[in-house]
mmCIF file of C-alpha atoms and ligand atoms in Angstrom:
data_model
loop_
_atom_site.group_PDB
_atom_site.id
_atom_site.type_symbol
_atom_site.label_atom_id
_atom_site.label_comp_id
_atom_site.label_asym_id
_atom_site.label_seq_id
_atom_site.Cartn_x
_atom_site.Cartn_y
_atom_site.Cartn_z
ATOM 1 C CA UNK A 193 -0.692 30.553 -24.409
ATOM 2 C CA UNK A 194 3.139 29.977 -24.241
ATOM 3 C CA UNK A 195 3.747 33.419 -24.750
ATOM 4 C CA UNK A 196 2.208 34.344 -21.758
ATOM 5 C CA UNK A 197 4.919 32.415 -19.611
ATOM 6 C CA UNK A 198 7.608 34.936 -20.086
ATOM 7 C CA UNK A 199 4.969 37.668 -19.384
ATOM 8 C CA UNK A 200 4.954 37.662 -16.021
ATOM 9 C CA UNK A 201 8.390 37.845 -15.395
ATOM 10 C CA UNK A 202 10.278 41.736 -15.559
ATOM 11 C CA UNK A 203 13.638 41.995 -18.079
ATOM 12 C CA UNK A 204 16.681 41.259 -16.743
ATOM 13 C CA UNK A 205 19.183 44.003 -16.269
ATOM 14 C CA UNK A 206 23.043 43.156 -15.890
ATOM 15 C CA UNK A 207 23.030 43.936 -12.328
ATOM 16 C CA UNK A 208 19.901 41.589 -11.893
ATOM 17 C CA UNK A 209 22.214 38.725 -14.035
ATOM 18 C CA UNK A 210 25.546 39.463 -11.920
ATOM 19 C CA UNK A 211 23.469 38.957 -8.674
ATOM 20 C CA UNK A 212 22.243 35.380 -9.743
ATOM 21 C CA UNK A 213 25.996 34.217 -8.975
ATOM 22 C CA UNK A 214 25.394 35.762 -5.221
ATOM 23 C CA UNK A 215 22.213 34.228 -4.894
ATOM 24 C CA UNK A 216 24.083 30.775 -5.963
ATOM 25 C CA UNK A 217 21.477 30.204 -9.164
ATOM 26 C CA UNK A 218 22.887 29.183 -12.209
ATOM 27 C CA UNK A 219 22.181 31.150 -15.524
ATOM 28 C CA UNK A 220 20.888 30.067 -18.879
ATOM 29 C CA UNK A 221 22.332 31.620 -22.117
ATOM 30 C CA UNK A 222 21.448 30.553 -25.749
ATOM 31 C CA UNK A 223 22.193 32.346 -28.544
ATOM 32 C CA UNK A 224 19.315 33.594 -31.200
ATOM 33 C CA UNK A 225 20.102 35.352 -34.422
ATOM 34 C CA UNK A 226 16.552 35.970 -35.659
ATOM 35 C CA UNK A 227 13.233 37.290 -34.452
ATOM 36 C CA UNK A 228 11.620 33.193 -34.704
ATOM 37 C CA UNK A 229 14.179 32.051 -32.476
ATOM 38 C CA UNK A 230 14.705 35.171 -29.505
ATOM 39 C CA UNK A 231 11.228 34.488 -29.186
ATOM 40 C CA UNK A 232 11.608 30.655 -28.504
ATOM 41 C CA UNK A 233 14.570 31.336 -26.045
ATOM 42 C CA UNK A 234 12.531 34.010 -24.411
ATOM 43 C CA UNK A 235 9.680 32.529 -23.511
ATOM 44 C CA UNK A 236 11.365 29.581 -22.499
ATOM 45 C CA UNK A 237 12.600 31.811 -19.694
ATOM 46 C CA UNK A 238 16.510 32.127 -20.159
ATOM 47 C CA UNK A 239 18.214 34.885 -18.634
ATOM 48 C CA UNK A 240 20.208 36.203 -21.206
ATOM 49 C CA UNK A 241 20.366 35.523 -25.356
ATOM 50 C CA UNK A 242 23.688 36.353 -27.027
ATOM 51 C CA UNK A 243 23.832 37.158 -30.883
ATOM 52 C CA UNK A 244 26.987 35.664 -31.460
ATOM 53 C CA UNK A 245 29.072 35.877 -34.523
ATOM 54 C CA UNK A 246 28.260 32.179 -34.374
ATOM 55 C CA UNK A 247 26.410 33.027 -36.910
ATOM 56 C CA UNK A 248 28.896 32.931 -39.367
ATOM 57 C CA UNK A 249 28.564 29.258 -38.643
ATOM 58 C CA UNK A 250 24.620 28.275 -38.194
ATOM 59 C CA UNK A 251 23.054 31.113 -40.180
ATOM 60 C CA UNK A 252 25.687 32.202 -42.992
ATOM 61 C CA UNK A 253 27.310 28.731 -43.492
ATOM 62 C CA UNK A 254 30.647 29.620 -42.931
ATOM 63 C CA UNK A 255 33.629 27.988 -41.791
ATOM 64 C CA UNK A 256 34.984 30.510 -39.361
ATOM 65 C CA UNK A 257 32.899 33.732 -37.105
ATOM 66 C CA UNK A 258 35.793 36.427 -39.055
ATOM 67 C CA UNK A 259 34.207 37.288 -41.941
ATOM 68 C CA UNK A 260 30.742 38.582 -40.032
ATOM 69 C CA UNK A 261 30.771 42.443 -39.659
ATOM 70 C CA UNK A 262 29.152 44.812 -37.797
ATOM 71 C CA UNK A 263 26.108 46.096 -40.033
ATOM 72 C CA UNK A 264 25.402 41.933 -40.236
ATOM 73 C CA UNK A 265 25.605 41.733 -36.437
ATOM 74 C CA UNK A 266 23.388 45.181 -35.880
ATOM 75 C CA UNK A 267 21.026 43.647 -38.352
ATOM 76 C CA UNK A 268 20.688 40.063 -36.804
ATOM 77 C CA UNK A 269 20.926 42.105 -33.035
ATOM 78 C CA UNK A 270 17.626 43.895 -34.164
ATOM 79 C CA UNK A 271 15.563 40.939 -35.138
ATOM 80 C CA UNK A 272 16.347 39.984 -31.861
ATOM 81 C CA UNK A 273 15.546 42.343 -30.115
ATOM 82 C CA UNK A 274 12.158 42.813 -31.558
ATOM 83 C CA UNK A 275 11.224 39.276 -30.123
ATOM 84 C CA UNK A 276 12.816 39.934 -26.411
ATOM 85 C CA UNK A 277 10.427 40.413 -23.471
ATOM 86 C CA UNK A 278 12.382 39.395 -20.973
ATOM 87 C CA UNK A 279 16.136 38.148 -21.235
ATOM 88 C CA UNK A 280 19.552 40.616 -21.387
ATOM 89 C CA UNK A 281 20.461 40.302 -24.816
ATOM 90 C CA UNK A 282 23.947 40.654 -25.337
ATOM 91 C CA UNK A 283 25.708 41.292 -29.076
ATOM 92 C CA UNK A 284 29.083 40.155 -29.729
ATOM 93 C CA UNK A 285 31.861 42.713 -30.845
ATOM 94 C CA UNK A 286 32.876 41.439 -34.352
ATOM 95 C CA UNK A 287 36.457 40.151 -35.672
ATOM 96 C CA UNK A 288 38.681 42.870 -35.508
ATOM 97 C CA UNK A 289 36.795 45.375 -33.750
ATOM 98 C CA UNK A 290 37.779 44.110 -30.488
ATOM 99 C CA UNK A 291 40.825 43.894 -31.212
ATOM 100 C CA UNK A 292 41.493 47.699 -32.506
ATOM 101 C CA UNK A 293 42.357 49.386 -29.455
ATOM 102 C CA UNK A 294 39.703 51.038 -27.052
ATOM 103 C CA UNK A 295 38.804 53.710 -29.141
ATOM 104 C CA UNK A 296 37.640 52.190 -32.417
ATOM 105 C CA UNK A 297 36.426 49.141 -30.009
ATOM 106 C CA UNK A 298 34.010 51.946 -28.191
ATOM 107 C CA UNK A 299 32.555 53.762 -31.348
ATOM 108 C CA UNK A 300 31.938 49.830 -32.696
ATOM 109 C CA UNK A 301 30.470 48.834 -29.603
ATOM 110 C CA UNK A 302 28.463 52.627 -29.134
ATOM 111 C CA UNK A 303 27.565 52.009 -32.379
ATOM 112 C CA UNK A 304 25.893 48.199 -31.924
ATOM 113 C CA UNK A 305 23.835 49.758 -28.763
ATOM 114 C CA UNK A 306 22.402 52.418 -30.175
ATOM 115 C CA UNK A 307 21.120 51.283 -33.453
ATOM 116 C CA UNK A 308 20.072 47.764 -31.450
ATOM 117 C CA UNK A 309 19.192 49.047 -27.967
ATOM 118 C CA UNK A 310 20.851 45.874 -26.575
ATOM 119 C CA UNK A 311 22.155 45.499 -23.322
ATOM 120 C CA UNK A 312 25.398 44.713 -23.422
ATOM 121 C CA UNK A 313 28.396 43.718 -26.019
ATOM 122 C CA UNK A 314 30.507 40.892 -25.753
ATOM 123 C CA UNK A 315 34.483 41.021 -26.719
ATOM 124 C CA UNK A 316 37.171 38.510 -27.281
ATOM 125 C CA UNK A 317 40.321 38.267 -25.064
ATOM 126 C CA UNK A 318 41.284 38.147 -21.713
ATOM 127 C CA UNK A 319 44.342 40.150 -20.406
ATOM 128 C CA UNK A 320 45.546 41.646 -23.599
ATOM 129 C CA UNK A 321 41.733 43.513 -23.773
ATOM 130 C CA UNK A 322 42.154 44.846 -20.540
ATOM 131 C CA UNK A 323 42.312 48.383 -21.506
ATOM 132 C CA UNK A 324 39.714 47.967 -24.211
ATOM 133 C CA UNK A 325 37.370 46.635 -21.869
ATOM 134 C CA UNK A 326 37.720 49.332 -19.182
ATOM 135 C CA UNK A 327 37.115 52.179 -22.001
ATOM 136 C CA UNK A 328 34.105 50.220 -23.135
ATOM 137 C CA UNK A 329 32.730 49.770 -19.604
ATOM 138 C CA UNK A 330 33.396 53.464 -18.630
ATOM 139 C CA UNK A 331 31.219 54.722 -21.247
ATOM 140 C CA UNK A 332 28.751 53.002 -19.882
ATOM 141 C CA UNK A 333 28.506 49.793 -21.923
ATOM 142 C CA UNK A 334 28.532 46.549 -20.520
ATOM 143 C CA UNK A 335 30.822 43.907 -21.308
ATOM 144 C CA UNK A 336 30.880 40.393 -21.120
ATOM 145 C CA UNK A 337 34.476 39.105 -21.246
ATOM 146 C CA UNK A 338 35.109 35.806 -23.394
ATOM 147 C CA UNK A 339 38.285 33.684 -22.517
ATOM 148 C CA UNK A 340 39.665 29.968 -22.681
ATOM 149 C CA UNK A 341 39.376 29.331 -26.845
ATOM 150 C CA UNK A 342 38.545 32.050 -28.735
ATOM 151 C CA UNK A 343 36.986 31.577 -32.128
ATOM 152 C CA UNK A 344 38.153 34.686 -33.643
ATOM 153 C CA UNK A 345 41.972 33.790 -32.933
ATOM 154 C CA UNK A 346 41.269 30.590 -35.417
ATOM 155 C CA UNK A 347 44.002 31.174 -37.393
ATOM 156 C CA UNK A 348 46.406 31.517 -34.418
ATOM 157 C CA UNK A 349 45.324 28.489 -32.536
ATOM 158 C CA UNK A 350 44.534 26.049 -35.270
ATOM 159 C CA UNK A 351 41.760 24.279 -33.806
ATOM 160 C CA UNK A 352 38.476 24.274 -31.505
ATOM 161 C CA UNK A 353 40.759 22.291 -28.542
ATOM 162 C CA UNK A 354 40.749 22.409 -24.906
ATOM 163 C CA UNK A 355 42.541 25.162 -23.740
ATOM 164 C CA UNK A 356 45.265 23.884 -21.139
ATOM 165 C CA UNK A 357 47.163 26.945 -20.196
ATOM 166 C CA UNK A 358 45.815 27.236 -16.885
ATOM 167 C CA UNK A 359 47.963 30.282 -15.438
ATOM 168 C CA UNK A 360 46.649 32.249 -18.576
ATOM 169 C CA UNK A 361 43.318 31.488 -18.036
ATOM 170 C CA UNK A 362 43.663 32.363 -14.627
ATOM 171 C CA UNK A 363 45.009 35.226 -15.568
ATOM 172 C CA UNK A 364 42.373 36.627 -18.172
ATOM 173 C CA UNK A 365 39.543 35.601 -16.161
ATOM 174 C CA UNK A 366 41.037 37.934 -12.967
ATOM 175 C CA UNK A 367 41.650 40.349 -15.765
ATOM 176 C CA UNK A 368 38.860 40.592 -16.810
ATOM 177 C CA UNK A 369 36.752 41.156 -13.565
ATOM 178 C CA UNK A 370 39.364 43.921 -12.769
ATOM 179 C CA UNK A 371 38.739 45.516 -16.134
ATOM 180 C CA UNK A 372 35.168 45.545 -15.404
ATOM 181 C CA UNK A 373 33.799 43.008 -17.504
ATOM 182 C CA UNK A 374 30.330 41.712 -16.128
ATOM 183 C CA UNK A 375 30.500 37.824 -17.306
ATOM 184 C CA UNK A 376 32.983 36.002 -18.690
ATOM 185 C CA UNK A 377 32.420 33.535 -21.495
ATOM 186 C CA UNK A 378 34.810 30.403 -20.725
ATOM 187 C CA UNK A 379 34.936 28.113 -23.940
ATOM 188 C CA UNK A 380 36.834 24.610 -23.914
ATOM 189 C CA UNK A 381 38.181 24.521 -20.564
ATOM 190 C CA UNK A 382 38.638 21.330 -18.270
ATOM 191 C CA UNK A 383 35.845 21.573 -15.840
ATOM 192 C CA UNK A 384 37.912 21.446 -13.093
ATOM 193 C CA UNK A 385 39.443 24.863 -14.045
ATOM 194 C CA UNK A 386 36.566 26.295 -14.856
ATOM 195 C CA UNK A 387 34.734 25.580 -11.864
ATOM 196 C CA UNK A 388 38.238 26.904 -10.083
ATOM 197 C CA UNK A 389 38.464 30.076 -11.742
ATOM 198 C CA UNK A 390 34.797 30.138 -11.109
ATOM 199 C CA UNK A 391 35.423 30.399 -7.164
ATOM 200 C CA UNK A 392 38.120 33.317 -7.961
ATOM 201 C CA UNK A 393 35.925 35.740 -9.460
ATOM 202 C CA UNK A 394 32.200 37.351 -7.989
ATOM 203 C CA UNK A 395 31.630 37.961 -11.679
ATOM 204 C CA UNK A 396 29.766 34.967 -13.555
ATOM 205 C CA UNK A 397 31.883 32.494 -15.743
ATOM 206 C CA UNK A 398 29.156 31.501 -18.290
ATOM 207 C CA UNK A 399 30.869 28.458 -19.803
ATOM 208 C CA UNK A 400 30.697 26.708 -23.338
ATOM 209 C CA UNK A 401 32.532 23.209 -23.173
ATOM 210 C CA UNK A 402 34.107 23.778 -19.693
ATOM 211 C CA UNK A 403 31.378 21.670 -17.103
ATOM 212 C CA UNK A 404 28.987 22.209 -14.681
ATOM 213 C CA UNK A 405 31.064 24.079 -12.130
ATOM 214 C CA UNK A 406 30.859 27.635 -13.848
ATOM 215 C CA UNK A 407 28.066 29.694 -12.781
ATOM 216 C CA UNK A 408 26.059 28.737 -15.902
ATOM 217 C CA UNK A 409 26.304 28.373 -19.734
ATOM 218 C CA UNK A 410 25.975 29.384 -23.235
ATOM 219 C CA UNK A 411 25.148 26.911 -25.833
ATOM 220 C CA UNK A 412 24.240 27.683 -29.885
ATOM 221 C CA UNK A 413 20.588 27.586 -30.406
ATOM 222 C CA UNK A 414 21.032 25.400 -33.923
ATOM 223 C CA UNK A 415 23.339 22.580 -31.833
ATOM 224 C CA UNK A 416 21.027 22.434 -28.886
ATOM 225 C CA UNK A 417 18.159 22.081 -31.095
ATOM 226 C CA UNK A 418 19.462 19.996 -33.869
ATOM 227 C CA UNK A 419 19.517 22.271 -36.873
ATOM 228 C CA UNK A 420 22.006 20.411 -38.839
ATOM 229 C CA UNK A 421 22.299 16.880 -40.626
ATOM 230 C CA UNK A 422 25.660 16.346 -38.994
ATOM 231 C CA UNK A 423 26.635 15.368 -35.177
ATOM 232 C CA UNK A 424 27.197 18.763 -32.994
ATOM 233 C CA UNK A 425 30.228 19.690 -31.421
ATOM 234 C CA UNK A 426 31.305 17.516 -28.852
ATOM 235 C CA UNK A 427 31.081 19.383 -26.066
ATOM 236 C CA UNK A 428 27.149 20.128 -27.150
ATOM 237 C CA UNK A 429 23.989 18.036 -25.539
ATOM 238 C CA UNK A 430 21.691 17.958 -28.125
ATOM 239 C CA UNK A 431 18.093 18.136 -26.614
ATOM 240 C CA UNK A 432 16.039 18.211 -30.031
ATOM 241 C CA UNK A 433 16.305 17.431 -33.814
ATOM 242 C CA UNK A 434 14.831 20.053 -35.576
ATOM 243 C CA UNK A 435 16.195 18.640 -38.874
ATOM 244 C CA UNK A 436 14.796 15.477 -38.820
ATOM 245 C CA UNK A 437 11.586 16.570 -37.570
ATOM 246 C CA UNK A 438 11.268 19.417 -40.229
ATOM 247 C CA UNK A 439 12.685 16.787 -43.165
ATOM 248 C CA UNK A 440 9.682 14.290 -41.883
ATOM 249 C CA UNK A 441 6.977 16.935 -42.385
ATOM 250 C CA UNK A 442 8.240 18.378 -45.686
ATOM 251 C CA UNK A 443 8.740 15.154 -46.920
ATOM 252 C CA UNK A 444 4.620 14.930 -45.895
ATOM 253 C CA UNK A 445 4.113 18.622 -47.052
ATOM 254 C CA UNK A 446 5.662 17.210 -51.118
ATOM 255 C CA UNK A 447 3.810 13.866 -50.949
ATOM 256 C CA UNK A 448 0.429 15.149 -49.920
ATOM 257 C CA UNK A 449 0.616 17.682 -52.724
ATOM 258 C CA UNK A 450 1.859 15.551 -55.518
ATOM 259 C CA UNK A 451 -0.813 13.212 -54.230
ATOM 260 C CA UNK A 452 -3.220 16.678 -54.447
ATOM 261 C CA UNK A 453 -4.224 15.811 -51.672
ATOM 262 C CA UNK A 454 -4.022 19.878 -50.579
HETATM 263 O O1 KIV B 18 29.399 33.490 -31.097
HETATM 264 C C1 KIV B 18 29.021 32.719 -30.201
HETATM 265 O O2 KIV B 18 28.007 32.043 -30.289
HETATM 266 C C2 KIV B 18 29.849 32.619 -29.003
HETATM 267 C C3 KIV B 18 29.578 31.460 -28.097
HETATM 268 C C4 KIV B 18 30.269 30.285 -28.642
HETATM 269 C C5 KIV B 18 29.981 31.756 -26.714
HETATM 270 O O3 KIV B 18 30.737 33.392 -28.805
#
């Protein structure tokens, strides 16, 4: 019966996502890395899922997103897409091949939509992926633009902080709407910022740690749902905890069958 109440509603299309900022409604983005969980976010009606190398993190157990590569993301991008009725599904470019130049970045990014029929890709970097971001977008790929702190550039800034260079983020955000980018990812940015860069750009900021005053946001499926046994990110309201509820009834699940009672 739940699965009917994304039926009735058509796929959304990245002009049909950009126009949501016109129309002054904010959007909903979770990630989802399997077919299980694109199906949850998709019927719960959000307008876009994004397979993020995030799951390096949730799924893989890693420390950082730079060891995922792109025959992980393609496969975890297909699972997804098997579940998706009705949200823009959006695959994220993996450490380095963003960060190549614009012509390995556009066979990597070719390469994730056609062997995933996703909608769009998703890159790292602001200003310095200007270029890379216009070749990706003139060949007819969509890009969402990510900017504030950038989890592939760990090693470079240290830590997940707030980001407090606020003429660079200016810049990459205006950047990246002149590149072409369609969204832009903002991640650990004061609100206020966020919600000012917001107003600068007709594109939507979809922001992760940086307040209500971007044009929607992006949280990770196993924080907002309580996957793990430790707290979530700071910046994360957790509205479920799937690990304790799942411990409770396999705890059940081991008594009632060394009880026999199965
Ligand atoms: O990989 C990811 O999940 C992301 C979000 C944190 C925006 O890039």
């Amino acid at each position: 019966m739940n699965a009917q109440r994304t039926d009735r509603l058509e796929r959304m299309t990245v002009p049909g996502f950009r126009q949501k900022k016109q129309q002054g409604k904010k959007l909903t983005v979770v990630t989802a890395y399997d077919y299980p969980g694109a199906r949850l976010v998709d019927v719960a009606g959000m307008d876009a899922i994004l397979v993020g190398d995030s799951l390096a993190n949730v799924v893989q157990g890693r420390n950082t997103t730079l060891p995922v590569t792109v025959e992980q993301m393609i496969y975890h991008a297909q699972m997804v897409m098997r579940a998706v009725k009705h949200a823009l599904v959006i695959v994220d470019m993996p450490f380095p091949t963003g960060q190549l130049g614009p012509s390995a970045a556009l066979d990597a990014a070719a390469r994730i939509l056609k062997e995933t029929e996703a909608d769009a890709v998703k890159i790292e970097g602001g200003q310095s992926r200007m270029e890379t971001i216009r070749t990706v977008v003139e060949a007819g790929i969509p890009v969402m633009g990510h900017c504030g702190f950038l989890p592939q550039h760990i090693r470079k800034m240290g830590s997940y902080k707030i980001q407090r260079d606020r003429q660079q983020i200016i810049n990459d955000v205006l950047a990246l709407e002149a590149a072409g980018a369609f969204a832009v990812v903002v991640e650990l940015v004061a609100p206020e910022l966020a919600a000012e860069v917001s107003q600068m750009v007709t594109i939507p900021t979809i922001g992760i740690g940086a307040g209500g005053g971007c044009d929607g946001q992006v949280l990770v499926f196993h924080d907002l749902l309580g996957f793990a046994d430790t707290p979530p990110p700071k910046h994360v309201r957790q509205y479920a905890s799937i690990f304790d509820t799942a411990l409770t009834a396999l705890e059940n699940y081991k008594n009632d069958v060394e009880g026999g009672n199965f």
